Coordinates of C-alpha atoms in Angstrom, one line a residue:
Chain A
M22 CA -0.1 0.0 0.3
G23 CA 1.2 3.4 -0.9
L24 CA 2.1 6.0 2.0
V25 CA -1.1 8.2 0.9
A26 CA -4.1 7.1 -1.0
D27 CA -3.6 6.8 -4.9
S28 CA -6.5 7.5 -7.0
G29 CA -4.1 8.4 -9.7
P30 CA -3.4 6.7 -13.5
A31 CA -3.0 2.5 -12.3
R32 CA 0.5 0.6 -13.0
E33 CA -1.1 -0.8 -16.4
A34 CA -2.0 2.9 -17.8
L35 CA 0.9 4.1 -17.2
L36 CA 3.0 1.7 -18.7
D37 CA 0.4 1.2 -22.3
G38 CA -1.6 4.1 -21.5
E39 CA -1.4 6.9 -24.6
A40 CA 1.0 9.5 -24.1
R41 CA -0.9 13.0 -23.9
F42 CA 2.2 15.1 -23.7
V43 CA 5.8 14.7 -24.3
E44 CA 8.8 15.9 -23.5
R45 CA 12.2 14.8 -25.7
R46 CA 15.6 15.2 -24.1
E47 CA 18.7 13.2 -24.2
V48 CA 20.5 11.8 -20.7
R49 CA 22.8 14.4 -19.7
F50 CA 26.8 13.8 -18.8
Q51 CA 25.9 14.9 -15.3
D52 CA 23.1 13.0 -15.0
I53 CA 25.2 9.6 -14.5
D54 CA 26.2 8.9 -10.9
A55 CA 29.0 6.4 -9.6
A56 CA 27.4 3.2 -11.0
G57 CA 27.2 4.4 -14.3
I58 CA 23.5 4.8 -14.9
V59 CA 21.4 7.9 -14.1
F60 CA 20.9 8.5 -10.8
F61 CA 17.5 8.0 -10.1
P62 CA 16.3 11.5 -8.6
R63 CA 17.8 12.9 -12.0
L64 CA 14.8 11.0 -13.3
V65 CA 12.2 12.1 -11.1
E66 CA 13.6 15.9 -12.0
Y67 CA 12.9 14.5 -15.3
L68 CA 9.3 13.8 -14.3
H69 CA 9.1 17.6 -12.8
D70 CA 10.7 19.3 -16.0
A71 CA 7.6 17.4 -18.0
Y72 CA 4.7 19.2 -15.9
V73 CA 7.0 22.5 -16.3
A74 CA 6.9 22.2 -19.7
F75 CA 3.5 20.7 -20.5
L76 CA 1.7 23.8 -17.8
A77 CA 3.4 26.1 -20.5
A78 CA 2.4 24.3 -23.2
R79 CA -1.4 24.4 -22.4
G80 CA -1.3 27.8 -21.6
C81 CA -0.7 27.9 -17.6
P82 CA 3.0 28.6 -17.2
L83 CA 4.4 28.5 -13.9
P84 CA 6.7 31.4 -13.9
P85 CA 4.3 34.1 -14.1
V86 CA 2.3 32.1 -11.3
L87 CA 5.7 32.4 -9.0
A88 CA 6.0 35.9 -9.3
S89 CA 2.8 36.9 -8.7
G90 CA 0.4 34.6 -8.7
S91 CA -1.9 33.8 -5.6
W92 CA -1.7 30.4 -5.5
A93 CA 0.9 26.9 -5.1
A94 CA 1.1 23.3 -6.3
P95 CA 3.5 21.8 -4.0
I96 CA 4.1 18.0 -4.7
R97 CA 2.4 15.8 -1.2
H98 CA 3.5 12.8 -2.6
V99 CA 5.8 11.0 -5.7
E100 CA 6.5 7.7 -6.0
A101 CA 8.8 6.0 -9.1
E102 CA 9.0 2.7 -10.3
F103 CA 12.8 1.7 -11.9
L104 CA 12.5 -0.6 -15.2
R105 CA 15.6 -0.3 -17.2
P106 CA 19.1 1.5 -16.3
L107 CA 19.7 4.5 -18.9
R108 CA 23.0 6.3 -19.9
F109 CA 24.9 8.8 -20.9
G110 CA 23.3 9.8 -24.6
D111 CA 20.1 8.0 -24.3
S112 CA 17.6 9.7 -25.9
V113 CA 14.3 9.5 -23.5
E114 CA 10.5 10.7 -24.4
V115 CA 9.1 11.9 -20.7
A116 CA 5.2 11.5 -21.1
L117 CA 2.2 12.4 -19.3
V118 CA 0.0 10.0 -19.7
G119 CA -3.0 10.6 -17.3
A120 CA -4.7 12.9 -14.7
A121 CA -7.2 12.3 -11.9
V122 CA -8.2 15.5 -10.5
R123 CA -9.9 16.3 -7.1
E124 CA -11.5 19.1 -5.4
T125 CA -8.1 20.4 -4.0
E126 CA -5.2 17.9 -5.4
F127 CA -4.5 16.3 -8.7
T128 CA -2.2 13.2 -9.4
L129 CA -0.8 12.8 -12.7
G130 CA 1.0 9.5 -14.1
Y131 CA 4.2 9.8 -16.3
R132 CA 6.4 7.1 -18.6
I133 CA 10.2 8.1 -19.3
A134 CA 10.7 5.7 -22.2
A135 CA 14.0 5.0 -24.4
G136 CA 14.1 3.4 -27.8
G137 CA 10.1 2.5 -27.8
R138 CA 10.5 0.9 -24.3
A139 CA 9.4 2.6 -20.7
A140 CA 12.2 2.6 -18.5
A141 CA 10.1 4.4 -15.9
I142 CA 7.1 5.4 -14.4
G143 CA 5.8 7.8 -11.6
R144 CA 3.2 9.4 -10.5
T145 CA 3.6 13.3 -8.2
L146 CA 0.4 13.8 -6.1
H147 CA 0.0 18.2 -5.9
V148 CA -2.4 19.6 -3.5
T149 CA -3.7 23.6 -4.4
V150 CA -3.0 25.9 -1.6
D151 CA -3.4 29.6 -1.2
R152 CA 0.2 31.1 -1.4
T153 CA -0.3 33.4 1.4
S154 CA -1.6 31.4 4.1
F155 CA -1.1 27.4 2.5
R156 CA -4.4 26.2 3.3
R157 CA -6.1 24.2 0.8
I158 CA -7.8 25.8 -2.3
P159 CA -9.9 24.4 -5.2
L160 CA -7.8 24.2 -8.4
P161 CA -7.2 27.1 -10.0
E162 CA -9.3 27.4 -13.4
A163 CA -6.3 27.7 -15.4
L164 CA -4.7 24.9 -14.3
A165 CA -7.9 22.5 -14.2
E166 CA -8.1 23.2 -18.1
A167 CA -4.9 22.3 -18.6
L168 CA -5.4 19.2 -16.8
R169 CA -8.2 18.2 -18.6
T170 CA -6.3 17.9 -21.7
L171 CA -4.7 14.7 -20.3
G172 CA -8.0 12.7 -20.5
Chain B
M21 CA -1.9 0.6 -3.8
G22 CA 1.5 1.8 -4.9
L23 CA 3.3 0.6 -8.1
V24 CA 5.2 -2.1 -6.9
A25 CA 4.2 -4.3 -3.8
D26 CA 5.2 -2.9 -0.7
S27 CA 6.3 -5.2 2.3
G28 CA 8.1 -2.2 4.0
P29 CA 7.8 -0.7 6.5
A30 CA 4.1 1.0 7.5
R31 CA 3.6 4.9 7.2
E32 CA 2.6 4.7 10.9
A33 CA 6.2 3.2 11.3
L34 CA 8.1 6.0 9.4
L35 CA 6.5 8.5 10.7
D36 CA 6.9 7.1 14.4
G37 CA 9.2 4.6 14.1
E38 CA 12.9 4.7 16.4
A39 CA 15.6 5.8 14.3
R40 CA 18.3 3.3 13.5
F41 CA 20.6 5.5 11.4
V42 CA 20.6 9.1 11.8
E43 CA 22.5 11.9 9.1
R44 CA 22.6 15.4 10.6
R45 CA 22.4 18.2 7.7
E46 CA 21.5 21.4 7.0
V47 CA 19.2 22.6 3.9
R48 CA 21.4 24.0 1.4
F49 CA 21.0 27.4 -0.5
Q50 CA 21.1 25.4 -3.6
D51 CA 18.4 23.0 -2.7
I52 CA 16.0 25.6 -3.2
D53 CA 14.0 25.7 -5.8
A54 CA 11.5 28.9 -7.8
A55 CA 8.8 28.5 -5.0
G56 CA 11.1 29.1 -2.2
I57 CA 11.2 25.8 -0.7
V58 CA 13.3 22.6 -1.0
F59 CA 13.2 20.8 -4.5
F60 CA 11.4 17.9 -3.9
P61 CA 13.9 15.7 -5.7
R62 CA 16.2 16.9 -3.6
L63 CA 14.8 15.2 -0.4
V64 CA 14.6 12.1 -2.4
E65 CA 18.8 12.4 -2.6
Y66 CA 18.8 13.0 1.1
L67 CA 17.2 9.9 1.6
H68 CA 19.8 8.0 -0.8
D69 CA 23.1 10.4 1.1
A70 CA 21.8 8.7 4.5
Y71 CA 21.6 5.2 2.6
V72 CA 25.3 5.6 1.3
A73 CA 26.5 6.9 4.8
F74 CA 24.8 4.0 6.5
L75 CA 26.7 1.2 4.8
A76 CA 29.8 2.8 5.2
A77 CA 29.0 3.4 8.9
R78 CA 27.6 -0.5 9.5
G79 CA 30.9 -1.8 7.7
C80 CA 30.1 -2.0 4.2
P81 CA 30.6 1.2 2.2
L82 CA 29.7 1.6 -1.4
P83 CA 32.7 2.9 -3.0
P84 CA 35.0 -0.1 -3.4
V85 CA 31.6 -2.3 -3.3
L86 CA 31.6 0.1 -7.2
A87 CA 35.3 0.3 -7.7
S88 CA 35.9 -3.9 -7.6
G89 CA 33.3 -5.5 -6.2
S90 CA 30.6 -8.2 -7.8
W91 CA 26.8 -6.7 -7.1
A92 CA 25.0 -3.7 -7.3
A93 CA 21.9 -2.9 -5.3
P94 CA 19.8 -0.4 -8.1
I95 CA 16.8 1.0 -6.8
R96 CA 13.9 -0.3 -8.1
H97 CA 11.0 1.8 -6.5
V98 CA 11.0 5.1 -4.8
E99 CA 8.3 6.6 -3.0
A100 CA 8.3 9.6 -0.6
E101 CA 5.1 12.2 1.0
F102 CA 6.3 15.6 2.0
L103 CA 4.6 17.0 5.1
R104 CA 6.1 20.3 5.4
P105 CA 7.8 22.4 3.5
L106 CA 11.8 22.9 3.8
R107 CA 13.9 25.7 3.9
F108 CA 17.6 27.1 3.4
G109 CA 19.2 26.5 6.6
D110 CA 16.9 24.3 8.4
S111 CA 18.8 21.7 10.2
V112 CA 17.2 18.3 9.6
E113 CA 17.6 15.2 10.9
V114 CA 17.4 12.1 8.2
A115 CA 17.1 8.9 9.6
L116 CA 17.0 5.6 8.3
V117 CA 13.7 3.6 10.5
G118 CA 13.4 0.6 9.4
A119 CA 14.0 -2.2 7.0
A120 CA 12.3 -5.1 5.2
V121 CA 14.6 -8.0 4.0
R122 CA 13.8 -10.2 1.1
E123 CA 16.1 -13.1 -0.7
T124 CA 17.1 -11.2 -3.3
E125 CA 15.7 -7.6 -2.8
F126 CA 15.3 -4.7 0.4
T127 CA 13.4 -2.1 1.5
L128 CA 14.4 1.0 3.4
G129 CA 12.2 3.1 5.6
Y130 CA 13.1 6.8 5.9
R131 CA 11.9 10.0 7.9
I132 CA 13.0 13.6 7.4
A133 CA 12.6 15.4 10.7
A134 CA 13.0 19.1 11.5
G135 CA 12.6 20.4 15.0
G136 CA 11.3 16.8 15.8
R137 CA 9.2 16.9 13.7
A138 CA 8.6 15.0 10.4
A139 CA 8.9 16.7 7.4
A140 CA 9.1 13.8 5.2
I141 CA 9.0 10.2 5.3
G142 CA 9.9 8.0 2.3
R143 CA 10.6 3.8 1.0
T144 CA 13.1 2.9 -1.1
L145 CA 12.9 -0.6 -2.4
H146 CA 16.4 -2.4 -4.1
V147 CA 17.0 -5.2 -5.9
T148 CA 20.5 -7.1 -5.4
V149 CA 22.0 -8.0 -8.8
D150 CA 25.0 -9.6 -10.8
R151 CA 27.3 -6.7 -11.8
T152 CA 28.0 -8.3 -15.0
S153 CA 24.5 -9.9 -16.0
F154 CA 22.7 -8.0 -14.1
R155 CA 20.5 -10.8 -13.1
R156 CA 19.0 -11.1 -9.2
I157 CA 21.0 -12.9 -6.5
P158 CA 20.5 -13.3 -3.1
L159 CA 22.2 -10.7 -0.4
P160 CA 25.4 -10.6 -0.3
E161 CA 26.0 -11.1 3.5
A162 CA 28.1 -8.0 4.1
L163 CA 24.9 -6.1 3.1
A164 CA 23.3 -8.3 4.9
E165 CA 24.5 -8.0 7.9
A166 CA 24.5 -3.9 7.6
L167 CA 20.9 -4.5 7.1
R168 CA 20.0 -6.6 10.3
T169 CA 21.4 -3.7 12.3
L170 CA 18.1 -1.3 11.3
G171 CA 15.9 -4.3 13.1
Chain C
M19 CA 45.8 36.9 -13.9
G20 CA 43.6 34.0 -14.4
L21 CA 44.9 30.9 -12.2
V22 CA 45.9 29.3 -16.1
A23 CA 47.6 31.5 -18.6
D24 CA 44.6 31.8 -20.6
S25 CA 45.2 32.0 -24.8
G26 CA 41.1 31.5 -25.4
P27 CA 39.2 34.3 -26.8
A28 CA 39.5 37.8 -25.1
R29 CA 36.5 39.1 -23.1
E30 CA 35.5 41.2 -25.9
A31 CA 35.2 38.1 -28.5
L32 CA 33.1 36.8 -25.4
L33 CA 30.5 39.7 -25.3
D34 CA 30.3 40.7 -28.6
G35 CA 31.7 37.5 -31.4
E36 CA 29.9 35.4 -33.5
A37 CA 28.2 32.8 -32.4
R38 CA 29.2 29.9 -34.0
F39 CA 27.1 27.3 -32.5
V40 CA 23.9 27.9 -29.7
E41 CA 21.9 25.7 -27.5
R42 CA 18.6 27.2 -26.7
R43 CA 17.0 26.3 -23.6
E44 CA 15.1 27.9 -20.4
V45 CA 15.5 28.3 -17.0
R46 CA 14.5 25.6 -15.0
F47 CA 12.4 25.8 -11.9
Q48 CA 15.5 24.1 -9.9
D49 CA 18.0 25.8 -11.5
I50 CA 17.2 28.6 -8.7
D51 CA 18.5 29.0 -5.3
A52 CA 17.4 31.0 -2.2
A53 CA 18.3 34.0 -3.8
G54 CA 16.1 33.7 -6.3
I55 CA 18.3 33.8 -9.2
V56 CA 20.1 31.0 -11.0
F57 CA 22.7 29.6 -8.8
F58 CA 26.1 30.1 -11.0
P59 CA 27.2 26.9 -10.8
R60 CA 24.0 25.8 -13.0
L61 CA 25.1 28.3 -15.4
V62 CA 28.9 26.7 -15.6
E63 CA 26.6 23.5 -16.1
Y64 CA 25.0 25.2 -19.3
L65 CA 28.4 25.9 -20.7
H66 CA 29.4 22.0 -20.6
D67 CA 25.9 21.2 -22.0
A68 CA 26.4 23.3 -24.8
Y69 CA 29.8 21.8 -25.1
V70 CA 28.3 18.4 -25.3
A71 CA 25.8 19.3 -27.7
F72 CA 28.1 21.1 -29.8
L73 CA 30.5 18.0 -30.4
A74 CA 27.3 15.8 -31.0
A75 CA 26.6 17.7 -33.3
R76 CA 29.3 18.5 -35.5
G77 CA 30.3 14.7 -35.8
C78 CA 32.2 13.9 -32.4
P79 CA 29.4 13.0 -29.7
L80 CA 30.8 11.9 -26.3
P81 CA 28.9 9.0 -25.3
P82 CA 31.0 6.4 -27.6
V83 CA 33.9 7.9 -26.7
L84 CA 33.3 7.6 -23.2
A85 CA 31.8 3.9 -23.9
S86 CA 34.7 2.3 -26.2
G87 CA 37.1 5.5 -26.8
S88 CA 41.0 5.6 -26.0
W89 CA 41.1 9.7 -25.2
A90 CA 39.0 12.0 -22.8
A91 CA 39.3 16.1 -22.7
P92 CA 39.0 16.6 -19.2
I93 CA 38.5 20.3 -17.4
R94 CA 41.7 21.6 -16.4
H95 CA 40.2 25.5 -15.8
V96 CA 36.7 27.0 -16.1
E97 CA 36.1 30.8 -15.3
A98 CA 32.8 32.3 -16.1
E99 CA 31.4 36.0 -15.5
F100 CA 27.9 36.8 -14.4
L101 CA 26.8 40.3 -15.7
R102 CA 22.9 40.0 -15.3
P103 CA 20.7 37.9 -13.5
L104 CA 18.7 35.2 -14.8
R105 CA 15.3 33.7 -13.2
F106 CA 13.4 30.7 -14.0
G107 CA 11.6 30.5 -17.2
D108 CA 14.0 32.6 -19.1
S109 CA 14.9 31.9 -22.6
V110 CA 18.5 31.6 -22.9
E111 CA 20.6 31.4 -25.7
V112 CA 24.0 29.5 -24.7
A113 CA 26.7 30.0 -27.5
L114 CA 30.0 28.4 -28.5
V115 CA 32.0 31.7 -29.8
G116 CA 35.0 30.9 -30.5
A117 CA 38.1 28.6 -30.1
A118 CA 42.1 28.1 -29.0
V119 CA 43.3 25.0 -30.3
R120 CA 47.1 23.6 -29.5
E121 CA 48.7 20.7 -29.3
T122 CA 47.4 18.7 -26.5
E123 CA 44.9 21.3 -24.9
F124 CA 42.3 23.7 -26.5
T125 CA 40.1 26.8 -24.9
L126 CA 36.7 27.5 -25.6
G127 CA 34.8 30.6 -25.3
Y128 CA 30.9 30.9 -24.3
R129 CA 28.3 33.6 -24.0
I130 CA 24.7 33.1 -22.0
A131 CA 22.1 35.0 -23.6
A132 CA 18.6 36.0 -22.4
G133 CA 16.7 38.3 -25.0
G134 CA 19.2 39.2 -27.2
R135 CA 22.0 40.6 -24.0
A136 CA 25.2 39.0 -22.3
A137 CA 24.0 37.7 -19.0
A138 CA 27.0 35.8 -18.6
I139 CA 30.7 34.6 -20.6
G140 CA 33.0 32.3 -19.7
R141 CA 35.7 29.8 -20.7
T142 CA 37.1 26.1 -20.2
L143 CA 40.1 24.9 -21.2
H144 CA 40.2 21.2 -21.9
V145 CA 43.5 19.1 -21.7
T146 CA 43.3 15.8 -24.2
V147 CA 44.6 12.9 -22.2
D148 CA 45.1 9.3 -23.2
R149 CA 41.8 7.2 -21.1
T150 CA 44.3 4.5 -19.5
S151 CA 47.8 6.8 -18.7
F152 CA 46.0 9.8 -18.3
R153 CA 49.0 11.4 -20.0
R154 CA 48.3 14.0 -22.6
I155 CA 48.5 13.1 -25.9
P156 CA 47.9 15.4 -29.2
L157 CA 44.0 16.3 -30.0
P158 CA 42.3 13.5 -32.0
E159 CA 40.9 13.5 -35.4
A160 CA 37.2 14.0 -35.0
L161 CA 37.7 16.5 -31.8
A162 CA 40.6 18.7 -33.9
E163 CA 38.1 18.8 -37.0
A164 CA 34.5 19.6 -34.7
L165 CA 36.5 22.6 -33.1
R166 CA 38.0 24.2 -36.5
T167 CA 34.4 25.0 -36.6
L168 CA 34.4 27.1 -34.2
G169 CA 36.5 29.7 -36.4
Chain D
M209 CA 44.2 37.5 -18.6
G210 CA 41.0 36.8 -16.5
L211 CA 37.9 37.8 -17.7
V212 CA 37.5 40.7 -15.0
A213 CA 40.3 42.2 -13.0
D214 CA 41.8 40.1 -10.0
S215 CA 43.2 41.5 -6.8
G216 CA 42.3 38.0 -4.6
P217 CA 45.0 35.9 -3.6
A218 CA 47.6 34.3 -6.4
R219 CA 47.9 30.9 -7.3
E220 CA 50.6 30.0 -4.9
A221 CA 49.2 31.2 -2.0
L222 CA 45.8 29.1 -3.2
L223 CA 48.0 26.1 -3.2
D224 CA 50.3 26.7 -0.5
G225 CA 48.3 29.3 2.3
E226 CA 47.0 28.8 5.5
A227 CA 44.0 27.6 5.7
R228 CA 41.8 29.5 7.8
F229 CA 38.5 27.9 7.2
V230 CA 38.3 24.1 6.3
E231 CA 34.9 21.8 5.9
R232 CA 35.5 18.4 5.8
R233 CA 33.1 16.1 3.0
E234 CA 33.1 13.1 1.1
V235 CA 32.4 13.2 -2.6
R236 CA 28.8 12.1 -3.0
F237 CA 27.7 9.1 -5.0
Q238 CA 25.9 11.8 -7.4
D239 CA 28.4 13.9 -7.7
I240 CA 29.9 11.5 -10.4
D241 CA 29.7 12.2 -13.9
A242 CA 29.8 9.8 -17.1
A243 CA 33.5 10.0 -16.9
G244 CA 33.4 8.6 -13.6
I245 CA 35.6 11.7 -12.1
V246 CA 33.6 14.4 -10.0
F247 CA 31.7 17.0 -12.5
F248 CA 33.4 19.8 -12.7
P249 CA 30.6 22.3 -11.5
R250 CA 30.2 20.4 -8.5
L251 CA 33.6 21.3 -7.1
V252 CA 32.5 25.1 -7.9
E253 CA 29.4 24.1 -5.7
Y254 CA 31.8 22.8 -3.3
L255 CA 33.5 26.6 -2.9
H256 CA 30.1 27.6 -2.3
D257 CA 28.5 25.4 0.1
A258 CA 32.2 26.5 2.0
Y259 CA 31.9 30.1 1.7
V260 CA 28.5 29.5 3.1
A261 CA 29.4 27.6 6.1
F262 CA 32.0 29.8 6.5
L263 CA 30.0 32.9 7.0
A264 CA 27.7 30.9 9.8
A265 CA 30.7 30.1 11.4
R266 CA 31.8 33.6 11.5
G267 CA 28.5 34.9 12.7
C268 CA 27.0 36.3 9.7
P269 CA 24.6 33.0 8.5
L270 CA 23.2 33.5 5.1
P271 CA 19.7 32.3 6.3
P272 CA 18.1 35.4 8.0
V273 CA 20.3 37.6 5.1
L274 CA 18.0 36.1 2.7
A275 CA 14.9 36.0 5.0
S276 CA 15.1 39.6 5.8
G277 CA 18.1 41.3 5.1
S278 CA 18.8 44.5 3.3
W279 CA 21.4 43.4 0.8
A280 CA 23.1 40.7 -0.7
A281 CA 26.4 39.2 -2.3
P282 CA 25.9 37.8 -5.8
I283 CA 29.0 36.1 -7.4
R284 CA 30.4 38.3 -10.0
H285 CA 32.9 36.0 -11.3
V286 CA 34.5 32.1 -10.5
E287 CA 37.5 31.5 -11.6
A288 CA 38.5 27.2 -10.7
E289 CA 41.4 25.2 -11.6
F290 CA 41.1 21.3 -11.4
L291 CA 44.8 19.5 -10.6
R292 CA 43.9 15.7 -10.0
P293 CA 40.2 14.0 -10.5
L294 CA 38.3 13.1 -7.2
R295 CA 35.9 10.1 -7.2
F296 CA 33.6 8.7 -5.3
G297 CA 34.2 8.5 -1.5
D298 CA 37.5 10.6 -1.7
S299 CA 37.4 12.3 2.0
V300 CA 38.0 16.4 0.6
E301 CA 38.9 19.3 2.8
V302 CA 37.6 22.6 1.0
A303 CA 39.5 25.2 2.6
L304 CA 39.1 29.3 2.6
V305 CA 42.6 30.2 2.1
G306 CA 42.4 34.4 1.9
A307 CA 40.3 37.3 0.7
A308 CA 41.1 40.7 -0.5
V309 CA 38.5 43.0 0.3
R310 CA 37.5 46.3 -1.6
E311 CA 34.8 48.3 -1.0
T312 CA 32.1 47.0 -2.7
E313 CA 33.5 43.7 -3.4
F314 CA 35.1 41.3 -2.0
T315 CA 37.3 38.1 -3.4
L316 CA 37.6 34.5 -1.9
G317 CA 40.8 31.8 -2.3
Y318 CA 39.6 28.1 -2.1
R319 CA 41.7 25.2 -2.3
I320 CA 39.8 21.3 -2.3
A321 CA 42.5 18.8 -1.3
A322 CA 42.2 15.0 -0.9
G323 CA 45.1 13.1 0.8
G324 CA 46.7 16.2 1.6
R325 CA 47.6 17.7 -2.0
A326 CA 45.6 20.1 -3.7
A327 CA 42.6 18.7 -6.1
A328 CA 41.4 21.6 -7.3
I329 CA 41.5 25.8 -6.3
G330 CA 39.8 28.6 -6.9
R331 CA 38.8 32.0 -6.4
T332 CA 34.8 33.7 -6.2
L333 CA 34.2 37.8 -6.8
H334 CA 31.1 39.1 -5.0
V335 CA 29.8 42.2 -5.3
T336 CA 28.0 43.6 -2.0
V337 CA 24.3 45.1 -3.3
D338 CA 21.2 46.6 -1.9
R339 CA 18.5 43.9 -2.0
T340 CA 15.8 46.2 -3.4
S341 CA 18.0 48.2 -6.2
F342 CA 20.7 45.4 -7.0
R343 CA 22.7 48.6 -6.8
R344 CA 26.6 48.4 -5.1
I345 CA 26.9 49.2 -1.5
P346 CA 29.8 49.3 0.8
L347 CA 30.5 45.9 2.3
P348 CA 28.0 45.2 5.2
E349 CA 30.0 45.3 8.4
A350 CA 28.7 41.7 10.0
L351 CA 30.0 40.5 6.7
A352 CA 33.1 42.6 6.6
E353 CA 34.3 41.3 10.0
A354 CA 33.6 37.7 8.7
L355 CA 36.0 38.7 6.0
R356 CA 38.8 39.9 8.4
T357 CA 39.6 36.3 9.7
L358 CA 40.6 34.9 6.6
G359 CA 43.6 37.2 7.1

């Protein structure tokens, strides 16, 4: 059982579901660790990078929200499963493959693929809060609209 | 349900269980993100740093294993829950609070605390493999012995 | 006087010289530090990322060199000057703006620009060595050819 | 010639001068890059980490300055020379070995040593500015006092 109740995309959906947004990138020289493969927290960063790129592409870019917005969507829970090691120079596709939206939180599903095969899958659970009070608030409309494109 | 079957320490044990190994550190200047709090993958790194320090303290340091050993213990799954934001300069204690050891894998439980209160908890699932074939092997004795000190 | 003798592109050339290779990117959420601007070693990483991309684009990709090559080009010296702060979401162009090639080493010049204005400039000095003995060797031809395109 | 006029500690002083403040640390698993040695921008981070630790130890901790102070000391120039590769698990001493203080800026000198031998040396040039206007201001007294202990 996960650390928090999960209502996000199921494992099978992460492995095989349709990619709704894709960010292509290459494994960087410095993403490698002393074991010669990608350091796993770097892959967690890849998930967040795709989330940031997705929001920008769907009309809800984070920089102005952080500069002058009234809300934030901090991550409450993250989970990732690593299926195959990745190495320097590997071309990967980081995909958002689904979302589960609730009143004051949402879960996103991700798949990192290389050569057409899943190398990692993951989920992030975000809560929407007021920037000042840090109390939970309903999802802002611009964010909710962006998430609806994830099907 | 988590992405993989978990048999590690339960959420309550992570929150309240006895710390079996503790690494003290301060949140670094560069661990902060554009939202002004610690970037969550940095906390995942904190977990791994504590794991590396734990192995060194318990007679199974990783550097010689990586340099000339026959085994590796890559991470198959990671999960973390973030309870309170951390900021630059915060003093934190990263604790290993339990382990579940199986034949060819093990799960470690972690708690990051600041000011005596849990700020994050997490679990990592490692599989033990042969360095050359990448096939699963039983836990090497030095590793198994270190993990037994986690109770 | 710099820490090592510099024979690379002069400061004016870095500020105003023609960009010979450009990598476009956006400042990431996690590149920001506790002072709210890009943490300066991240900009040093940007320089190296552009170097890796440049070599790949010019027919001398590093991944196969590291996997099975006989040479390496470790960095002996780095220098960077920061002219304007960069913030989350800023679009930047990281340009290689010149090179100075000697028998067993080379210096590369860089400019990071945002909004058409230089935000940082830098230089890296690489030495070419044998992977096994770590002794200096003349520049491999594939590398020398790539560097010639920097004018 | 360096990118900006240097009036900081000379190269010989960095190599052989007395360490005025030392931070001990071990090379982390994730500080390694695809070439199997420490990624050089990580060593630049080590310099900054030592600077942050030095200020805290000398009565001028940065976190409250950033939270509510009126000044900042952004880095205008950094330079580092790498003498020997460092590997995962290496114990290193990061030392501040001198300072040159001017009216609205200061240069710090650093040495990273492993096994009693210098592995890298570096310098950072900071300018002191008003947090709001970003205009240069004389060094705040708490900062100037801390720097005087560097001789």
